[in-house]
Coordinates of N, CA, C and O in Angstrom, one line a residue:
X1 N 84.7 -13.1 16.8 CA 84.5 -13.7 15.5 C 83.5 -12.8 14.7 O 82.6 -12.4 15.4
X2 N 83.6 -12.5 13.5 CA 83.2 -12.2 12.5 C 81.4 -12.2 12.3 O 80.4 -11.4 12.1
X3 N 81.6 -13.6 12.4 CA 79.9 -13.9 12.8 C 79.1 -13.7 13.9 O 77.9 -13.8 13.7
X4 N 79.8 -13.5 15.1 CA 79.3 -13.5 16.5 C 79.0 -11.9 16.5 O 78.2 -11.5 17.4
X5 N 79.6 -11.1 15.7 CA 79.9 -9.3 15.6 C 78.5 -9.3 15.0 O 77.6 -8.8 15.6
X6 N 78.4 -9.9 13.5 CA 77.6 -9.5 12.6 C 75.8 -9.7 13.4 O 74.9 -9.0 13.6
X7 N 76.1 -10.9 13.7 CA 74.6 -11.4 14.5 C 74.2 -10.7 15.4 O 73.0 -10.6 15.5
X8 N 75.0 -10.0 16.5 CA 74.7 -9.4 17.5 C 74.5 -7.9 17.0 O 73.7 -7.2 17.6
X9 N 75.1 -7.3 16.0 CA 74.8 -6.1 15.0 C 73.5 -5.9 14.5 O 72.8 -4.9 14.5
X10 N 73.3 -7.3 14.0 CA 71.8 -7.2 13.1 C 70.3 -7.8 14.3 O 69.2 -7.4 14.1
X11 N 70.5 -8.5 15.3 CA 69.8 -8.4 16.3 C 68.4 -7.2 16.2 O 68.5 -6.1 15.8
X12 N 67.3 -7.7 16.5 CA 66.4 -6.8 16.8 C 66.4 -6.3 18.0 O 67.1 -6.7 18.9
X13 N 65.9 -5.5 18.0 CA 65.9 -3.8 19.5 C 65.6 -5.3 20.4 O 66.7 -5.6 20.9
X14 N 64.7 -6.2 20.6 CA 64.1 -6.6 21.4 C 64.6 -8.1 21.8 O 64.0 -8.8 22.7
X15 N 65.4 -8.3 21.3 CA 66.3 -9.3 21.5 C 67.6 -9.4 22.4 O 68.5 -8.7 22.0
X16 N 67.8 -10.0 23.5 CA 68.9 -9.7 24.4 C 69.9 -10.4 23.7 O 69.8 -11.5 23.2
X17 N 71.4 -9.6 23.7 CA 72.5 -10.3 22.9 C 73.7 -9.5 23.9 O 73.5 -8.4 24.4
X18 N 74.5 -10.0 24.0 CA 75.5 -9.5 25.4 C 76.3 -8.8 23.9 O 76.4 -9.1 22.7
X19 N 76.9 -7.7 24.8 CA 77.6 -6.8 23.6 C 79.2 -7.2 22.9 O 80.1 -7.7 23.6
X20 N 79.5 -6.9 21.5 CA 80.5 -7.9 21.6 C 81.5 -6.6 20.7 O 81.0 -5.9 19.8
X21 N 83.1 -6.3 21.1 CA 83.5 -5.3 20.7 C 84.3 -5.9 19.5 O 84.7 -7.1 19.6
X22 N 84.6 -5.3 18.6 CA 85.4 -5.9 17.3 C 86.6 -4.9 17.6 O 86.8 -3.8 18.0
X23 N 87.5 -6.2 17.2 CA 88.9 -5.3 16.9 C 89.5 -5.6 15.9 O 89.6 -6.7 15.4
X24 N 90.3 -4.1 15.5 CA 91.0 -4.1 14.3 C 92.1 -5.1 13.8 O 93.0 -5.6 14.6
X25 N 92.1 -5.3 13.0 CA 93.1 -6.5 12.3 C 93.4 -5.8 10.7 O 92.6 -5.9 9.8
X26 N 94.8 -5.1 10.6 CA 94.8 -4.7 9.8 C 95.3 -5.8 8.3 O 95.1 -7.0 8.1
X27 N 95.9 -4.9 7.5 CA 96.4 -5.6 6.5 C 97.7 -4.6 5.7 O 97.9 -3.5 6.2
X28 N 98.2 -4.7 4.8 CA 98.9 -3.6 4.3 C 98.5 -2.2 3.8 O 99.4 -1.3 4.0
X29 N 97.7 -1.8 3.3 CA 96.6 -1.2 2.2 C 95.8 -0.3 3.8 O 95.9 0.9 3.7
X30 N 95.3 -0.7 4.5 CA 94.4 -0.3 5.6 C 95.4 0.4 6.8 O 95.2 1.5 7.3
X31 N 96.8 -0.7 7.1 CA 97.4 0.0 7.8 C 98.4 1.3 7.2 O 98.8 2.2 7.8
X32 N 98.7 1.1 6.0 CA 99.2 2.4 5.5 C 98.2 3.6 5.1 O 98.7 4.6 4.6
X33 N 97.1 3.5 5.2 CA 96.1 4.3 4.8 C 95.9 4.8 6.3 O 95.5 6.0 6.3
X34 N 95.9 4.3 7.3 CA 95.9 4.8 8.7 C 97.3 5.5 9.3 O 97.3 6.4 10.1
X35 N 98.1 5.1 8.8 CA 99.7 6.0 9.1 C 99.7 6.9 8.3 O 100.3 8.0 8.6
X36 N 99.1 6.8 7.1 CA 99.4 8.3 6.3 C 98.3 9.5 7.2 O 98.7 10.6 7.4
X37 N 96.8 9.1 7.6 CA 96.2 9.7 8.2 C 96.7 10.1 9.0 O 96.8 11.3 9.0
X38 N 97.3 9.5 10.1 CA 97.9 9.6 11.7 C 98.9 10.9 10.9 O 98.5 12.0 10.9
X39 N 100.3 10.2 10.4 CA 101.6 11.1 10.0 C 101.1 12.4 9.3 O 101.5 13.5 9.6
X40 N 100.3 12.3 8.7 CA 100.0 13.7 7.8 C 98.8 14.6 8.0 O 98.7 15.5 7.1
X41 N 97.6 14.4 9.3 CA 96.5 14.9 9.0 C 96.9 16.4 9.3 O 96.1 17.3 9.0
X42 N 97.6 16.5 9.6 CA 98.2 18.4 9.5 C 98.1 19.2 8.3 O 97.7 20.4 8.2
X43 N 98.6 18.5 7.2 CA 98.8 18.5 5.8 C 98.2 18.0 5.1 O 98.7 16.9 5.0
X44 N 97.3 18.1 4.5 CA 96.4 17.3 3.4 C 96.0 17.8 2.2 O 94.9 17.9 1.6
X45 N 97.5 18.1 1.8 CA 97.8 19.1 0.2 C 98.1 17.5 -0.2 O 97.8 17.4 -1.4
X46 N 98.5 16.2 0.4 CA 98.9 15.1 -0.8 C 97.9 14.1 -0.8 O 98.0 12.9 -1.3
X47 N 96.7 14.8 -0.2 CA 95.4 13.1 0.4 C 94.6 14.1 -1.1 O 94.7 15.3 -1.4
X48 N 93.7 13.2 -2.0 CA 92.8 13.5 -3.2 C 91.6 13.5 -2.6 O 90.6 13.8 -3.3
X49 N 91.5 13.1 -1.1 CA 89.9 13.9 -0.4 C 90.3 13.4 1.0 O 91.0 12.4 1.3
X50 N 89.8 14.4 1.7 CA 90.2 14.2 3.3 C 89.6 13.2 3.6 O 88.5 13.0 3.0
X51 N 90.1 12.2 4.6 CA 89.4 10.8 4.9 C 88.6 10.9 6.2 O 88.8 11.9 7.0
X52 N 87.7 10.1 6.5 CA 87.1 10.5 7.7 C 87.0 9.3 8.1 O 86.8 8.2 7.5
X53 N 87.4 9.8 9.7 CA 88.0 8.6 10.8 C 86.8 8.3 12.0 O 86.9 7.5 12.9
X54 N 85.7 9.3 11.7 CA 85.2 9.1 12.7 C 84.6 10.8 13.4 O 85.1 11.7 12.7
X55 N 83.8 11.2 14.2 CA 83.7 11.6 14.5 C 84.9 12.0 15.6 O 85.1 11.1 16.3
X56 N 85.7 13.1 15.9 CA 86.8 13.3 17.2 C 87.7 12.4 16.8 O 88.3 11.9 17.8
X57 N 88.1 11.7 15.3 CA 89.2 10.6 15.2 C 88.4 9.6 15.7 O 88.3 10.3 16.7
X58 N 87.7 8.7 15.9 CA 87.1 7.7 17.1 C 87.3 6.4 15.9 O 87.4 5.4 16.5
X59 N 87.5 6.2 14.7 CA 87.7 4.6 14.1 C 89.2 5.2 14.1 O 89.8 4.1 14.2
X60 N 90.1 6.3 13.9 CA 91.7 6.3 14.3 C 92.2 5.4 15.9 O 92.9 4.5 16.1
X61 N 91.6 6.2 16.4 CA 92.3 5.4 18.4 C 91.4 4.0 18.3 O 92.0 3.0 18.6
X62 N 90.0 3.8 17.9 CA 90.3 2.4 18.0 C 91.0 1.3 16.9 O 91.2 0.1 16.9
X63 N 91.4 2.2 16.0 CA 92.4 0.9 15.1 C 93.5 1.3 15.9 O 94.1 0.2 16.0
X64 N 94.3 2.3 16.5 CA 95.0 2.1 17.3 C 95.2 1.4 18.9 O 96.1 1.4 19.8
X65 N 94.2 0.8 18.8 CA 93.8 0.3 20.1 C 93.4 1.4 21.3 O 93.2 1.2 22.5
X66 N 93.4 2.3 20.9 CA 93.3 3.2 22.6 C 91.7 3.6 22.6 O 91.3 4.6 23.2
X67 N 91.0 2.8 21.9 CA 89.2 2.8 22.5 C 88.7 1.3 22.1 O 88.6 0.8 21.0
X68 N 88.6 1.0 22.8 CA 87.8 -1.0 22.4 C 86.5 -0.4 22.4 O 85.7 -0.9 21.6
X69 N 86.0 0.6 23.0 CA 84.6 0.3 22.9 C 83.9 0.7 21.6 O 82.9 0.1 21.4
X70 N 84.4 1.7 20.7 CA 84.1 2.4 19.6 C 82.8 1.7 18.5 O 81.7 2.0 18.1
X71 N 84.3 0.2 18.5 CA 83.4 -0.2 17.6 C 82.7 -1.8 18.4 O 83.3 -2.7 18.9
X72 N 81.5 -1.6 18.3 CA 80.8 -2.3 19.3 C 79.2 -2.6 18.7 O 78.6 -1.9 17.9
X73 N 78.5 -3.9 19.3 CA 77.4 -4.3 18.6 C 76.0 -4.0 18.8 O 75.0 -4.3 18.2
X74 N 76.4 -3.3 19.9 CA 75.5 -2.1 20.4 C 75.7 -0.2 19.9 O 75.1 0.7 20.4
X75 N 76.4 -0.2 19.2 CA 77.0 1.0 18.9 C 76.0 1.9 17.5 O 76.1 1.6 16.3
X76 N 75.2 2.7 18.0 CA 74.8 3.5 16.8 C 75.4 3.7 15.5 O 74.9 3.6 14.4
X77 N 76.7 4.2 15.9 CA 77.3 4.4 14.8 C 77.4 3.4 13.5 O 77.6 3.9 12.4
X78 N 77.2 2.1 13.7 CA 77.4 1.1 12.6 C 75.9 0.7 12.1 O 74.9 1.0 12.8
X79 N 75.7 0.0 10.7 CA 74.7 0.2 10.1 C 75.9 -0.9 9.2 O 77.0 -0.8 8.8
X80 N 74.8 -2.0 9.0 CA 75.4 -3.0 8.2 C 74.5 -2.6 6.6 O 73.4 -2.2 6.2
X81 N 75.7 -3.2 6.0 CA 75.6 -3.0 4.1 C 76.2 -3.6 3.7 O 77.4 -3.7 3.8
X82 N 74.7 -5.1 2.8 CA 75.6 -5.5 2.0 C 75.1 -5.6 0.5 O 74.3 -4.9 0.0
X83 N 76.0 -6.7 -0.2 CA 75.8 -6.7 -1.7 C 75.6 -5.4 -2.2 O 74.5 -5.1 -2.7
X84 N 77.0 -4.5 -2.1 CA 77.3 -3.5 -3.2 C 79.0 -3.2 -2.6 O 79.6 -3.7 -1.6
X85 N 79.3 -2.4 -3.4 CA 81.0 -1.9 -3.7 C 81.0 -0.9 -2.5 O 80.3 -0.8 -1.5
X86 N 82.7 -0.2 -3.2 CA 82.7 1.0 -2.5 C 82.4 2.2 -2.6 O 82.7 3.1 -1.9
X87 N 81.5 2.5 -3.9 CA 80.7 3.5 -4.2 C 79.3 3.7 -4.1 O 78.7 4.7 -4.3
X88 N 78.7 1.7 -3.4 CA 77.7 1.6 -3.3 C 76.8 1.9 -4.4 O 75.9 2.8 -4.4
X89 N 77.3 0.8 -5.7 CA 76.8 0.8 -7.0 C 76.3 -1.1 -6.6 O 77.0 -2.1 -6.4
X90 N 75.0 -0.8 -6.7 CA 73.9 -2.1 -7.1 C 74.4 -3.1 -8.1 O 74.4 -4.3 -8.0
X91 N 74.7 -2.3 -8.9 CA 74.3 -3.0 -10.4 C 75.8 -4.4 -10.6 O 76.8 -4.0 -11.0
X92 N 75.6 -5.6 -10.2 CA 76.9 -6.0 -10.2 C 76.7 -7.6 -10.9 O 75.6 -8.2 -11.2
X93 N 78.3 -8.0 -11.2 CA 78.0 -8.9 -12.1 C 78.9 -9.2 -12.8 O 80.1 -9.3 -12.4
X94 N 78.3 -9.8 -14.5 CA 79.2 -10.2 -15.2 C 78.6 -9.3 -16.2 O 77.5 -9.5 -16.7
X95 N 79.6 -8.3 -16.6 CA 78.6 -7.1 -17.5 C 79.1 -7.2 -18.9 O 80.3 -6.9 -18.9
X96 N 78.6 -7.7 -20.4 CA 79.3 -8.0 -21.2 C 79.4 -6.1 -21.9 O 80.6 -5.8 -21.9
X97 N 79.0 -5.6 -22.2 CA 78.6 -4.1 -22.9 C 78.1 -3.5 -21.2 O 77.5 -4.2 -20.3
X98 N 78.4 -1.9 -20.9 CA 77.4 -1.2 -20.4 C 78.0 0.1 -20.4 O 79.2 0.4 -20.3
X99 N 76.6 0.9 -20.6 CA 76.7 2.1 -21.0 C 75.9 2.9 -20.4 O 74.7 2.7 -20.5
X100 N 76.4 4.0 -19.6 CA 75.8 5.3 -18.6 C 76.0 6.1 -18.4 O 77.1 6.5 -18.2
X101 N 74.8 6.9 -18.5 CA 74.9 8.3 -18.5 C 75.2 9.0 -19.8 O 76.0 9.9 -19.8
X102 N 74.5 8.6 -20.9 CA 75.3 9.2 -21.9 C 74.7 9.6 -23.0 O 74.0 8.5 -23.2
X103 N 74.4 10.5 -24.0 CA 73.4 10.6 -25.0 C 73.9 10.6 -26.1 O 75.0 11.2 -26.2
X104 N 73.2 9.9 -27.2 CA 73.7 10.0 -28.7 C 74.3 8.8 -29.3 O 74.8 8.8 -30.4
X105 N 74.1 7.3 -28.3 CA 74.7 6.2 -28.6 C 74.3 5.6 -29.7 O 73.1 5.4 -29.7
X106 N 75.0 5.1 -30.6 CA 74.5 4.3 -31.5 C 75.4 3.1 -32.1 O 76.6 3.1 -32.4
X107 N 74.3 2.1 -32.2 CA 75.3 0.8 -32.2 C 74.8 -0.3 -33.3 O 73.7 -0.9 -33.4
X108 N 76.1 -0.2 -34.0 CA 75.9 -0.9 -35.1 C 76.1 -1.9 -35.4 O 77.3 -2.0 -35.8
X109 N 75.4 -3.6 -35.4 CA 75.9 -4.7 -35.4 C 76.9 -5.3 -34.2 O 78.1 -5.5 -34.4
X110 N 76.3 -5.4 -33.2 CA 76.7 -5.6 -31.8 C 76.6 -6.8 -32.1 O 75.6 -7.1 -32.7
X111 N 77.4 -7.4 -32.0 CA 77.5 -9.3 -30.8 C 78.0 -9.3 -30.0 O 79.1 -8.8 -29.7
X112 N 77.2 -9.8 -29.3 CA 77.9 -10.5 -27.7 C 77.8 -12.2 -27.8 O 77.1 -12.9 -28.5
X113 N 78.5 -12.3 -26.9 CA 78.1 -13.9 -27.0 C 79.0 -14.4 -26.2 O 80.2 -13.9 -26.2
X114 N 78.3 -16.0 -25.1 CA 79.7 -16.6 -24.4 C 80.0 -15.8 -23.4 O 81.2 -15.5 -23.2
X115 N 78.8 -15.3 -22.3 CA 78.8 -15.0 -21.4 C 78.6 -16.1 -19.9 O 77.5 -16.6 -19.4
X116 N 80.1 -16.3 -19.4 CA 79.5 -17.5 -18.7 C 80.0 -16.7 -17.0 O 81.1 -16.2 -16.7
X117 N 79.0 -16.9 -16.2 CA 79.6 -16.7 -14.5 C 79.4 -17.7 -13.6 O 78.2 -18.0 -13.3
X118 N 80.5 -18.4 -13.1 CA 80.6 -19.0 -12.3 C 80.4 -18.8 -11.1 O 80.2 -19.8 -10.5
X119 N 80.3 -17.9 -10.5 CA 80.4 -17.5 -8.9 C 79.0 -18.3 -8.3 O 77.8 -18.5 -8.6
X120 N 80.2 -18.6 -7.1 CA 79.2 -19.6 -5.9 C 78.3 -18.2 -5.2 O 78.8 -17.1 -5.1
X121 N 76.7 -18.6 -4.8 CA 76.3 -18.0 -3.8 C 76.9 -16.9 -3.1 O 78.1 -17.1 -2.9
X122 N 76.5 -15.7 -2.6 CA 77.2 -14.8 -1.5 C 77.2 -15.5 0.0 O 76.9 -16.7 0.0
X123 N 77.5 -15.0 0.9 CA 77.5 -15.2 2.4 C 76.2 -14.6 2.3 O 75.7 -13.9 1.4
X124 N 75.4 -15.1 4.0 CA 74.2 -14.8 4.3 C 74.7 -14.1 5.6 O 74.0 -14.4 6.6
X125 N 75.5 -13.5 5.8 CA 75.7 -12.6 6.8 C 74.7 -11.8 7.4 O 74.3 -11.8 8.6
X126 N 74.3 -10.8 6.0 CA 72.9 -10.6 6.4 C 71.9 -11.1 6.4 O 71.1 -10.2 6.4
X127 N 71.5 -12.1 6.4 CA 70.7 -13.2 6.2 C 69.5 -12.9 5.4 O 69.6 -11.8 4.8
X128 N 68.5 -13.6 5.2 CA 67.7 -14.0 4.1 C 67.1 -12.2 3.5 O 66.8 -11.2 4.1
X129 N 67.0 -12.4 2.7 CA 66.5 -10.8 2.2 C 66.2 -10.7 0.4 O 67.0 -11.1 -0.6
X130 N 65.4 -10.2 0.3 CA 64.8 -10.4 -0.9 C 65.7 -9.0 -1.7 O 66.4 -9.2 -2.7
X131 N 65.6 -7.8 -1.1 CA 66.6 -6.6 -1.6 C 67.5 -6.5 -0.6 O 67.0 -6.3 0.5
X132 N 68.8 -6.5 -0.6 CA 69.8 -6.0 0.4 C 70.4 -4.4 0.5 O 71.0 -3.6 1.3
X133 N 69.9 -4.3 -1.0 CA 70.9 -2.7 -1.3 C 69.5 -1.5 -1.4 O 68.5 -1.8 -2.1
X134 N 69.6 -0.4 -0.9 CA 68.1 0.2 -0.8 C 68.0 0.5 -2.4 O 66.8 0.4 -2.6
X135 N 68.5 0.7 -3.4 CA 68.1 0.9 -4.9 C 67.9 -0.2 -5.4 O 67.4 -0.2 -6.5
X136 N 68.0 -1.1 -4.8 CA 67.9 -2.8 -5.9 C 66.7 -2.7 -6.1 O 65.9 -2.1 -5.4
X137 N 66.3 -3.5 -7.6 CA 65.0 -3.0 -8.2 C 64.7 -4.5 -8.8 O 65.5 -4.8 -9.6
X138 N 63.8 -5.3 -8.6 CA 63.1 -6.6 -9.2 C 62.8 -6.0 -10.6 O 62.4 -4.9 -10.8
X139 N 63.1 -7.0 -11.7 CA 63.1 -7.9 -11.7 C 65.0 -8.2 -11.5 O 65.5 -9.2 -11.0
X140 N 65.6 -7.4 -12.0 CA 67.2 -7.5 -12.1 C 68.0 -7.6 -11.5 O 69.0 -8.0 -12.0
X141 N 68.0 -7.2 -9.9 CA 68.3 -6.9 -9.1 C 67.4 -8.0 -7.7 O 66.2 -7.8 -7.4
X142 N 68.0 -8.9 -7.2 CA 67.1 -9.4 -5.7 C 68.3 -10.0 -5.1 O 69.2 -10.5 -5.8
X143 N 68.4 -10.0 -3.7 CA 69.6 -10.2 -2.7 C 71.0 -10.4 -3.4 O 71.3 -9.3 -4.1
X144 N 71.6 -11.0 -3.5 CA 73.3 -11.2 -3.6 C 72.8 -11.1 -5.4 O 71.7 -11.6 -5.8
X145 N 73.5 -10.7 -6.0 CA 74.0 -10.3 -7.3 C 75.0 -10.0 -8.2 O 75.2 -9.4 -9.2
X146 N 75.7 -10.7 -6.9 CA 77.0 -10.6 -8.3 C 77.4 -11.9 -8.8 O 78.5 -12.1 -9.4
X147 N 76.4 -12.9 -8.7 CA 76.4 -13.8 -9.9 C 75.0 -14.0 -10.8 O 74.2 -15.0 -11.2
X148 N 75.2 -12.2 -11.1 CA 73.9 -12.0 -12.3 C 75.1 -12.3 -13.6 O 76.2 -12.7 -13.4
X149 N 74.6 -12.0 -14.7 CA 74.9 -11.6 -16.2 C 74.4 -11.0 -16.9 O 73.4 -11.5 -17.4
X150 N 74.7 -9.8 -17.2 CA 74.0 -8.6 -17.9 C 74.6 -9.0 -19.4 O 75.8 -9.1 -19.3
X151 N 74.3 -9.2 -20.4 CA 74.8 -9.1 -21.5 C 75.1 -7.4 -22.3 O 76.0 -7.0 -22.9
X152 N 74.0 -7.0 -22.0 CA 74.0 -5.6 -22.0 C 73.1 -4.8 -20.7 O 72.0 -5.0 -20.2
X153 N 74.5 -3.6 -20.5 CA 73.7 -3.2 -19.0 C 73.5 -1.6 -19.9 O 74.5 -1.0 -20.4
X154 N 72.0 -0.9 -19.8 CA 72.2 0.5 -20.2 C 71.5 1.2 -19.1 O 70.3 1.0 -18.8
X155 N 72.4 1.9 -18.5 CA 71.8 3.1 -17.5 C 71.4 4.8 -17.9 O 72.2 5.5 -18.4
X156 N 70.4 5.1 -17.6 CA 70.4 6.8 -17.8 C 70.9 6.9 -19.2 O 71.9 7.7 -19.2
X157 N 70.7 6.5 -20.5 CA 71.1 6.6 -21.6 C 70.1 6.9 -22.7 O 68.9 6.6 -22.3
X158 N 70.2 7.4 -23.8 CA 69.6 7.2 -24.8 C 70.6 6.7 -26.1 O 71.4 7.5 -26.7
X159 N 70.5 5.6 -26.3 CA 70.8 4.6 -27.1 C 70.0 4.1 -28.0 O 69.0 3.4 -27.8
X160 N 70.5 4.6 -29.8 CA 69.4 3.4 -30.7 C 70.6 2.7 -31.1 O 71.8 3.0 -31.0
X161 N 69.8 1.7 -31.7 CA 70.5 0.2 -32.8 C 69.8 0.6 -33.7 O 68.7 1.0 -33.8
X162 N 70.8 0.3 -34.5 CA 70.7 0.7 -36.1 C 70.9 -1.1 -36.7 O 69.9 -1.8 -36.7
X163 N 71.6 -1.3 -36.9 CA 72.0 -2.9 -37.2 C 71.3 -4.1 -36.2 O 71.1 -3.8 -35.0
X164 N 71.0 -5.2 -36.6 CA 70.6 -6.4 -35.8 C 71.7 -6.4 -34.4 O 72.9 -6.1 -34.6
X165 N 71.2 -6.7 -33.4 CA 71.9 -6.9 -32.1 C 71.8 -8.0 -31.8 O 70.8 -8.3 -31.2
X166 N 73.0 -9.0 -32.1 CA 73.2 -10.0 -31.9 C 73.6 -11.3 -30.2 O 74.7 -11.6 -30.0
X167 N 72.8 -11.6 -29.6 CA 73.3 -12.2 -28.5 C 73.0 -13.4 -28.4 O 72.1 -13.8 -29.1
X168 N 73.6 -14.4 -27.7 CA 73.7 -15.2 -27.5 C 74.6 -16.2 -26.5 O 75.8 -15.8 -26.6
X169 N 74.4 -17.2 -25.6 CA 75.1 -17.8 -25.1 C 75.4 -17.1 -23.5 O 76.6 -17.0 -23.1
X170 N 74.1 -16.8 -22.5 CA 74.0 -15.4 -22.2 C 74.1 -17.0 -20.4 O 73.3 -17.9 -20.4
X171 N 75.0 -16.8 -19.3 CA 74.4 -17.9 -18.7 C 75.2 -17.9 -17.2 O 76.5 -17.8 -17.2
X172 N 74.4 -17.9 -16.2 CA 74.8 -17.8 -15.1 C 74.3 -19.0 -14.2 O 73.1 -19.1 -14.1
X173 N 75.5 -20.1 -13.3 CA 75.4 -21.2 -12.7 C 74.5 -20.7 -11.8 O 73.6 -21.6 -11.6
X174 N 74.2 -19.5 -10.9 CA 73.9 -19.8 -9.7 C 72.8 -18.4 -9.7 O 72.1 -18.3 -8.6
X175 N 72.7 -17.4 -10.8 CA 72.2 -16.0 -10.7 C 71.6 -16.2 -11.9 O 71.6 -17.1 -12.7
X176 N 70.7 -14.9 -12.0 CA 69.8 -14.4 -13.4 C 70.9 -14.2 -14.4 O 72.1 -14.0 -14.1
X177 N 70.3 -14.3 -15.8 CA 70.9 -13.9 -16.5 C 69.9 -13.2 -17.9 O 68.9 -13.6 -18.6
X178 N 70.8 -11.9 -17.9 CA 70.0 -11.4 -19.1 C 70.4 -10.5 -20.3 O 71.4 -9.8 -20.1
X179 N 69.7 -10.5 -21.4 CA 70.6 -10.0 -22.3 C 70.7 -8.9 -22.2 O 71.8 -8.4 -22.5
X180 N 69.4 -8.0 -21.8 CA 69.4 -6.8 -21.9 C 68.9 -6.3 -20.5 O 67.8 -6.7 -20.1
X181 N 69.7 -5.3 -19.9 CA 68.9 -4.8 -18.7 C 68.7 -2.9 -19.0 O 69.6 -2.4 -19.5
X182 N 68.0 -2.3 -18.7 CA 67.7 -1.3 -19.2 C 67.3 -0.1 -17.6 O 66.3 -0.5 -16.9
X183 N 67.7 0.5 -17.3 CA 67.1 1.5 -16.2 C 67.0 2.7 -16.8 O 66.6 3.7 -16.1

């Protein structure tokens, strides 16, 4: 079970927990992403970045079954991560405007408005934690966040307003919400 993996994963050094091996359960998307690896790693003129399986193939033969021990809750290799994507971008949400990385912005008579997020709480998988992701930054950012509301998100930019910037109606059930977040 899922939870019996994750607990015995996150365990301190000093804690006795009998070891518990996870096994693969694919899906469509994962198991053809592992057959194209398997069928083609000879050739990788049609892969847009070589994929990595592991040290020696080692997450290939255990999603093939031929290592149970690989992936295991004693296993160095694993390092749990949560509350972020698959780029391991922080910043998450309900983003009404956002803008990064970019110089020379200028914005004239912006409205936003009628920003609403519903989303229930995350899983406490990892359990209680003030930052989960090592960039998360207070005030905008604290444990599960993807039921914030950025009304405006500006990263790494330089951005003026020229015209009044209008917001309003800015509102999250269960997360912060704000009009303007700035890094």
């Amino acid at each position: 079970e899922v939870r019996q993996f994750a607990d015995a994963l996150l365990a301190s050094d000093d804690e006795e927990q009998d070891v518990i091996y996870a096994q693969y359960v694919g899906d469509i998307v994962t198991d053809v992403h592992i057959a194209m690896y398997e069928f083609g790693r000879d050739d990788f003129d049609n892969w847009p970045g070589i994929p990595f399986f592991g040290e020696r193939e080692g997450l290939l033969a255990w999603a093939k079954g031929e290592d149970a021990t690989y992936v295991s809750s004693d296993s160095d290799l694993l390092e749990v991560y949560c509350n972020n994507d698959a780029m391991f971008h922080p910043s998450k949400g309900n983003l009404g405007v956002k803008i990064s990385g970019v110089k020379n912005v200028q914005l004239n008579a912006v409205r936003i408005e009628n920003l609403v997020d519903l989303t229930k709480l995350g899983h406490d998988l990892c359990g209680s934690r003030d930052l989960y992701h090592f960039s998360q930054q207070s005030p905008y950012q604290l444990g599960f966040s993807m039921n914030m509301v950025h009304a405006m998100a500006i990263d790494f930019s330089e951005v003026s307003i020229t015209q009044p910037l209008h917001i309003n109606g800015v509102y999250s059930k269960t997360g912060l919400a704000f009009a303007m977040s700035t890094w």
